mmCIF file with all atom_site columns, C-alpha atoms in Angstrom:
data_model
loop_
_atom_site.group_PDB
_atom_site.id
_atom_site.type_symbol
_atom_site.label_atom_id
_atom_site.label_alt_id
_atom_site.label_comp_id
_atom_site.label_asym_id
_atom_site.label_entity_id
_atom_site.label_seq_id
_atom_site.pdbx_PDB_ins_code
_atom_site.Cartn_x
_atom_site.Cartn_y
_atom_site.Cartn_z
_atom_site.occupancy
_atom_site.B_iso_or_equiv
_atom_site.pdbx_formal_charge
_atom_site.auth_seq_id
_atom_site.auth_comp_id
_atom_site.auth_asym_id
_atom_site.auth_atom_id
_atom_site.pdbx_PDB_model_num
ATOM 1   C CA . UNK M 1 1   ? -10.676 -16.304 -11.653 1.00 44.00 ? 1   UNK M CA 1
ATOM 2   C CA . UNK M 1 2   ? -9.794  -14.112 -14.615 1.00 48.00 ? 2   UNK M CA 1
ATOM 3   C CA . UNK M 1 3   ? -12.175 -16.167 -16.765 1.00 53.00 ? 3   UNK M CA 1
ATOM 4   C CA . UNK M 1 4   ? -15.209 -15.049 -14.755 1.00 50.00 ? 4   UNK M CA 1
ATOM 5   C CA . UNK M 1 5   ? -15.712 -12.075 -17.030 1.00 49.00 ? 5   UNK M CA 1
ATOM 6   C CA . UNK M 1 6   ? -15.666 -14.401 -20.067 1.00 62.00 ? 6   UNK M CA 1
ATOM 7   C CA . UNK M 1 7   ? -18.597 -16.545 -18.899 1.00 62.00 ? 7   UNK M CA 1
ATOM 8   C CA . UNK M 1 8   ? -21.326 -16.986 -21.458 1.00 73.00 ? 8   UNK M CA 1
ATOM 9   C CA . UNK M 1 9   ? -24.074 -16.795 -18.836 1.00 75.00 ? 9   UNK M CA 1
ATOM 10  C CA . UNK M 1 10  ? -25.020 -14.612 -15.885 1.00 81.00 ? 10  UNK M CA 1
ATOM 11  C CA . UNK M 1 11  ? -23.089 -15.304 -12.672 1.00 79.00 ? 11  UNK M CA 1
ATOM 12  C CA . UNK M 1 12  ? -24.919 -16.570 -9.608  1.00 77.00 ? 12  UNK M CA 1
ATOM 13  C CA . UNK M 1 13  ? -26.463 -13.682 -7.695  1.00 78.00 ? 13  UNK M CA 1
ATOM 14  C CA . UNK M 1 14  ? -25.375 -13.418 -4.054  1.00 75.00 ? 14  UNK M CA 1
ATOM 15  C CA . UNK M 1 15  ? -29.028 -13.546 -2.994  1.00 75.00 ? 15  UNK M CA 1
ATOM 16  C CA . UNK M 1 16  ? -29.527 -16.784 -4.926  1.00 75.00 ? 16  UNK M CA 1
ATOM 17  C CA . UNK M 1 17  ? -32.539 -15.453 -6.826  1.00 83.00 ? 17  UNK M CA 1
ATOM 18  C CA . UNK M 1 18  ? -31.261 -16.731 -10.163 1.00 83.00 ? 18  UNK M CA 1
ATOM 19  C CA . UNK M 1 19  ? -30.098 -20.106 -8.811  1.00 82.00 ? 19  UNK M CA 1
ATOM 20  C CA . UNK M 1 20  ? -32.253 -22.318 -11.036 1.00 83.00 ? 20  UNK M CA 1
ATOM 21  C CA . UNK M 1 21  ? -31.370 -20.571 -14.286 1.00 85.00 ? 21  UNK M CA 1
ATOM 22  C CA . UNK M 1 22  ? -27.731 -20.370 -13.206 1.00 84.00 ? 22  UNK M CA 1
ATOM 23  C CA . UNK M 1 23  ? -27.623 -24.124 -12.512 1.00 80.00 ? 23  UNK M CA 1
ATOM 24  C CA . UNK M 1 24  ? -28.976 -24.930 -15.947 1.00 84.00 ? 24  UNK M CA 1
ATOM 25  C CA . UNK M 1 25  ? -26.563 -22.523 -17.637 1.00 86.00 ? 25  UNK M CA 1
ATOM 26  C CA . UNK M 1 26  ? -23.634 -23.855 -15.609 1.00 81.00 ? 26  UNK M CA 1
ATOM 27  C CA . UNK M 1 27  ? -24.500 -27.467 -16.471 1.00 82.00 ? 27  UNK M CA 1
ATOM 28  C CA . UNK M 1 28  ? -24.715 -26.673 -20.175 1.00 84.00 ? 28  UNK M CA 1
ATOM 29  C CA . UNK M 1 29  ? -21.464 -24.708 -20.063 1.00 83.00 ? 29  UNK M CA 1
ATOM 30  C CA . UNK M 1 30  ? -19.571 -27.426 -18.176 1.00 81.00 ? 30  UNK M CA 1
ATOM 31  C CA . UNK M 1 31  ? -20.979 -30.156 -20.411 1.00 83.00 ? 31  UNK M CA 1
ATOM 32  C CA . UNK M 1 32  ? -19.812 -28.221 -23.479 1.00 84.00 ? 32  UNK M CA 1
ATOM 33  C CA . UNK M 1 33  ? -16.321 -28.065 -21.971 1.00 82.00 ? 33  UNK M CA 1
ATOM 34  C CA . UNK M 1 34  ? -16.373 -31.787 -21.230 1.00 83.00 ? 34  UNK M CA 1
ATOM 35  C CA . UNK M 1 35  ? -16.670 -31.205 -17.481 1.00 77.00 ? 35  UNK M CA 1
ATOM 36  C CA . UNK M 1 36  ? -20.304 -32.214 -17.007 1.00 73.00 ? 36  UNK M CA 1
ATOM 37  C CA . UNK M 1 37  ? -19.438 -34.971 -14.531 1.00 75.00 ? 37  UNK M CA 1
ATOM 38  C CA . UNK M 1 38  ? -18.045 -32.489 -12.018 1.00 71.00 ? 38  UNK M CA 1
ATOM 39  C CA . UNK M 1 39  ? -21.465 -31.492 -10.704 1.00 68.00 ? 39  UNK M CA 1
ATOM 40  C CA . UNK M 1 40  ? -23.670 -34.538 -11.105 1.00 65.00 ? 40  UNK M CA 1
ATOM 41  C CA . UNK M 1 41  ? -23.246 -35.695 -7.499  1.00 67.00 ? 41  UNK M CA 1
ATOM 42  C CA . UNK M 1 42  ? -24.768 -32.605 -5.828  1.00 70.00 ? 42  UNK M CA 1
ATOM 43  C CA . UNK M 1 43  ? -27.854 -31.061 -7.424  1.00 69.00 ? 43  UNK M CA 1
ATOM 44  C CA . UNK M 1 44  ? -30.017 -30.305 -4.400  1.00 76.00 ? 44  UNK M CA 1
ATOM 45  C CA . UNK M 1 45  ? -29.411 -26.702 -3.204  1.00 76.00 ? 45  UNK M CA 1
ATOM 46  C CA . UNK M 1 46  ? -29.600 -27.691 0.479   1.00 81.00 ? 46  UNK M CA 1
ATOM 47  C CA . UNK M 1 47  ? -27.158 -30.544 -0.025  1.00 81.00 ? 47  UNK M CA 1
ATOM 48  C CA . UNK M 1 48  ? -24.834 -28.270 -1.993  1.00 77.00 ? 48  UNK M CA 1
ATOM 49  C CA . UNK M 1 49  ? -24.988 -25.631 0.760   1.00 79.00 ? 49  UNK M CA 1
ATOM 50  C CA . UNK M 1 50  ? -24.274 -28.272 3.421   1.00 83.00 ? 50  UNK M CA 1
ATOM 51  C CA . UNK M 1 51  ? -21.297 -29.648 1.505   1.00 81.00 ? 51  UNK M CA 1
ATOM 52  C CA . UNK M 1 52  ? -19.865 -26.177 0.911   1.00 77.00 ? 52  UNK M CA 1
ATOM 53  C CA . UNK M 1 53  ? -20.410 -25.206 4.545   1.00 80.00 ? 53  UNK M CA 1
ATOM 54  C CA . UNK M 1 54  ? -18.613 -28.339 5.751   1.00 82.00 ? 54  UNK M CA 1
ATOM 55  C CA . UNK M 1 55  ? -15.754 -27.717 3.345   1.00 79.00 ? 55  UNK M CA 1
ATOM 56  C CA . UNK M 1 56  ? -15.245 -23.996 3.947   1.00 77.00 ? 56  UNK M CA 1
ATOM 57  C CA . UNK M 1 57  ? -16.717 -23.247 7.387   1.00 79.00 ? 57  UNK M CA 1
ATOM 58  C CA . UNK M 1 58  ? -13.340 -23.785 9.031   1.00 80.00 ? 58  UNK M CA 1
ATOM 59  C CA . UNK M 1 59  ? -12.017 -20.775 7.132   1.00 78.00 ? 59  UNK M CA 1
ATOM 60  C CA . UNK M 1 60  ? -13.896 -18.542 9.554   1.00 81.00 ? 60  UNK M CA 1
ATOM 61  C CA . UNK M 1 61  ? -11.573 -19.750 12.294  1.00 84.00 ? 61  UNK M CA 1
ATOM 62  C CA . UNK M 1 62  ? -8.543  -18.658 10.282  1.00 86.00 ? 62  UNK M CA 1
ATOM 63  C CA . UNK M 1 63  ? -9.893  -15.577 8.488   1.00 89.00 ? 63  UNK M CA 1
ATOM 64  C CA . UNK M 1 64  ? -11.509 -13.869 11.495  1.00 90.00 ? 64  UNK M CA 1
ATOM 65  C CA . UNK M 1 65  ? -8.418  -13.652 13.746  1.00 92.00 ? 65  UNK M CA 1
ATOM 66  C CA . UNK M 1 66  ? -6.304  -12.401 10.842  1.00 94.00 ? 66  UNK M CA 1
ATOM 67  C CA . UNK M 1 67  ? -8.910  -9.789  9.864   1.00 93.00 ? 67  UNK M CA 1
ATOM 68  C CA . UNK M 1 68  ? -9.204  -8.604  13.486  1.00 93.00 ? 68  UNK M CA 1
ATOM 69  C CA . UNK M 1 69  ? -5.418  -8.328  13.717  1.00 95.00 ? 69  UNK M CA 1
ATOM 70  C CA . UNK M 1 70  ? -5.243  -6.332  10.464  1.00 94.00 ? 70  UNK M CA 1
ATOM 71  C CA . UNK M 1 71  ? -8.113  -4.080  11.610  1.00 92.00 ? 71  UNK M CA 1
ATOM 72  C CA . UNK M 1 72  ? -6.377  -3.408  14.926  1.00 92.00 ? 72  UNK M CA 1
ATOM 73  C CA . UNK M 1 73  ? -3.079  -2.517  13.239  1.00 91.00 ? 73  UNK M CA 1
ATOM 74  C CA . UNK M 1 74  ? -4.524  -0.588  10.298  1.00 90.00 ? 74  UNK M CA 1
ATOM 75  C CA . UNK M 1 75  ? -3.119  2.939   10.065  1.00 87.00 ? 75  UNK M CA 1
ATOM 76  C CA . UNK M 1 76  ? -3.646  5.543   7.381   1.00 82.00 ? 76  UNK M CA 1
ATOM 77  C CA . UNK M 1 77  ? -0.021  6.627   7.524   1.00 82.00 ? 77  UNK M CA 1
ATOM 78  C CA . UNK M 1 78  ? 1.170   3.148   6.500   1.00 86.00 ? 78  UNK M CA 1
ATOM 79  C CA . UNK M 1 79  ? -0.176  3.638   2.966   1.00 88.00 ? 79  UNK M CA 1
ATOM 80  C CA . UNK M 1 80  ? 1.170   5.772   0.146   1.00 90.00 ? 80  UNK M CA 1
ATOM 81  C CA . UNK M 1 81  ? -2.257  6.870   -1.034  1.00 90.00 ? 81  UNK M CA 1
ATOM 82  C CA . UNK M 1 82  ? -5.748  7.179   0.386   1.00 86.00 ? 82  UNK M CA 1
ATOM 83  C CA . UNK M 1 83  ? -6.891  4.845   -2.368  1.00 90.00 ? 83  UNK M CA 1
ATOM 84  C CA . UNK M 1 84  ? -4.605  2.080   -1.079  1.00 92.00 ? 84  UNK M CA 1
ATOM 85  C CA . UNK M 1 85  ? -5.876  2.680   2.450   1.00 90.00 ? 85  UNK M CA 1
ATOM 86  C CA . UNK M 1 86  ? -9.510  2.516   1.304   1.00 90.00 ? 86  UNK M CA 1
ATOM 87  C CA . UNK M 1 87  ? -8.814  -0.697  -0.546  1.00 92.00 ? 87  UNK M CA 1
ATOM 88  C CA . UNK M 1 88  ? -7.320  -2.257  2.593   1.00 93.00 ? 88  UNK M CA 1
ATOM 89  C CA . UNK M 1 89  ? -10.213 -1.000  4.736   1.00 92.00 ? 89  UNK M CA 1
ATOM 90  C CA . UNK M 1 90  ? -12.834 -2.492  2.429   1.00 91.00 ? 90  UNK M CA 1
ATOM 91  C CA . UNK M 1 91  ? -10.947 -5.780  2.115   1.00 93.00 ? 91  UNK M CA 1
ATOM 92  C CA . UNK M 1 92  ? -10.657 -6.135  5.893   1.00 93.00 ? 92  UNK M CA 1
ATOM 93  C CA . UNK M 1 93  ? -14.247 -5.059  6.585   1.00 91.00 ? 93  UNK M CA 1
ATOM 94  C CA . UNK M 1 94  ? -15.505 -7.494  3.955   1.00 90.00 ? 94  UNK M CA 1
ATOM 95  C CA . UNK M 1 95  ? -13.660 -10.305 5.699   1.00 90.00 ? 95  UNK M CA 1
ATOM 96  C CA . UNK M 1 96  ? -15.046 -9.224  9.067   1.00 90.00 ? 96  UNK M CA 1
ATOM 97  C CA . UNK M 1 97  ? -18.603 -9.050  7.718   1.00 88.00 ? 97  UNK M CA 1
ATOM 98  C CA . UNK M 1 98  ? -18.176 -12.448 6.077   1.00 84.00 ? 98  UNK M CA 1
ATOM 99  C CA . UNK M 1 99  ? -17.314 -13.850 9.496   1.00 84.00 ? 99  UNK M CA 1
ATOM 100 C CA . UNK M 1 100 ? -20.329 -12.211 11.140  1.00 84.00 ? 100 UNK M CA 1
ATOM 101 C CA . UNK M 1 101 ? -18.624 -9.174  12.655  1.00 88.00 ? 101 UNK M CA 1
ATOM 102 C CA . UNK M 1 102 ? -20.577 -5.919  12.460  1.00 88.00 ? 102 UNK M CA 1
ATOM 103 C CA . UNK M 1 103 ? -18.651 -2.979  11.014  1.00 88.00 ? 103 UNK M CA 1
ATOM 104 C CA . UNK M 1 104 ? -20.744 0.142   10.545  1.00 89.00 ? 104 UNK M CA 1
ATOM 105 C CA . UNK M 1 105 ? -19.951 3.568   9.115   1.00 87.00 ? 105 UNK M CA 1
ATOM 106 C CA . UNK M 1 106 ? -19.166 4.966   12.562  1.00 84.00 ? 106 UNK M CA 1
ATOM 107 C CA . UNK M 1 107 ? -16.531 2.282   13.088  1.00 86.00 ? 107 UNK M CA 1
ATOM 108 C CA . UNK M 1 108 ? -14.972 3.050   9.704   1.00 85.00 ? 108 UNK M CA 1
ATOM 109 C CA . UNK M 1 109 ? -14.870 6.765   10.375  1.00 81.00 ? 109 UNK M CA 1
ATOM 110 C CA . UNK M 1 110 ? -13.522 6.334   13.894  1.00 82.00 ? 110 UNK M CA 1
ATOM 111 C CA . UNK M 1 111 ? -10.815 3.994   12.621  1.00 83.00 ? 111 UNK M CA 1
ATOM 112 C CA . UNK M 1 112 ? -9.740  6.511   10.010  1.00 79.00 ? 112 UNK M CA 1
ATOM 113 C CA . UNK M 1 113 ? -9.770  9.456   12.419  1.00 76.00 ? 113 UNK M CA 1
ATOM 114 C CA . UNK M 1 114 ? -7.818  7.622   15.109  1.00 77.00 ? 114 UNK M CA 1
ATOM 115 C CA . UNK M 1 115 ? -5.136  6.615   12.632  1.00 76.00 ? 115 UNK M CA 1
ATOM 116 C CA . UNK M 1 116 ? -4.294  10.155  11.567  1.00 70.00 ? 116 UNK M CA 1
ATOM 117 C CA . UNK M 1 117 ? -0.662  11.075  11.924  1.00 67.00 ? 117 UNK M CA 1
ATOM 118 C CA . UNK M 1 118 ? 0.209   12.837  15.183  1.00 67.00 ? 118 UNK M CA 1
ATOM 119 C CA . UNK M 1 119 ? 0.704   16.129  13.342  1.00 69.00 ? 119 UNK M CA 1
ATOM 120 C CA . UNK M 1 120 ? -2.943  15.981  12.242  1.00 67.00 ? 120 UNK M CA 1
ATOM 121 C CA . UNK M 1 121 ? -4.426  15.247  15.663  1.00 68.00 ? 121 UNK M CA 1
ATOM 122 C CA . UNK M 1 122 ? -6.052  18.696  15.700  1.00 73.00 ? 122 UNK M CA 1
ATOM 123 C CA . UNK M 1 123 ? -8.040  17.714  12.597  1.00 67.00 ? 123 UNK M CA 1
ATOM 124 C CA . UNK M 1 124 ? -9.177  14.578  14.373  1.00 65.00 ? 124 UNK M CA 1
ATOM 125 C CA . UNK M 1 125 ? -10.357 16.580  17.352  1.00 73.00 ? 125 UNK M CA 1
ATOM 126 C CA . UNK M 1 126 ? -12.149 19.112  15.156  1.00 75.00 ? 126 UNK M CA 1
ATOM 127 C CA . UNK M 1 127 ? -13.927 16.371  13.205  1.00 70.00 ? 127 UNK M CA 1
ATOM 128 C CA . UNK M 1 128 ? -14.943 14.730  16.460  1.00 70.00 ? 128 UNK M CA 1
ATOM 129 C CA . UNK M 1 129 ? -16.281 17.963  17.973  1.00 78.00 ? 129 UNK M CA 1
ATOM 130 C CA . UNK M 1 130 ? -18.388 18.706  14.894  1.00 76.00 ? 130 UNK M CA 1
ATOM 131 C CA . UNK M 1 131 ? -19.891 15.240  14.866  1.00 71.00 ? 131 UNK M CA 1
ATOM 132 C CA . UNK M 1 132 ? -18.391 13.917  11.634  1.00 62.00 ? 132 UNK M CA 1
#
């Protein structure tokens, strides 16, 4: 994974808009490395998507319960810094969104406010009353 930044061509866009140019660049790159035979079996985008879905779709069954568990037990006070907490929040919400769960800004804010330490419960109530 650390070699992703060293690629000599643009990475595949999540929307798939640059798929055709990416495929050509990837084929040339892999052929230059002597790995051209790794992709010759699946060239059709639909077939590739189907194969990847079959191979990785089961991960949803393992990732989703774990992400829900982590979301339920996520507390601000369990982290040394707000930055660490934010990192955990975004990692968990990304996993939830990947599995089709909807996590909006209200959910994120509510999660953060409800995980305040007991000594800061007044802040939570004030934020709630003012509509933050």
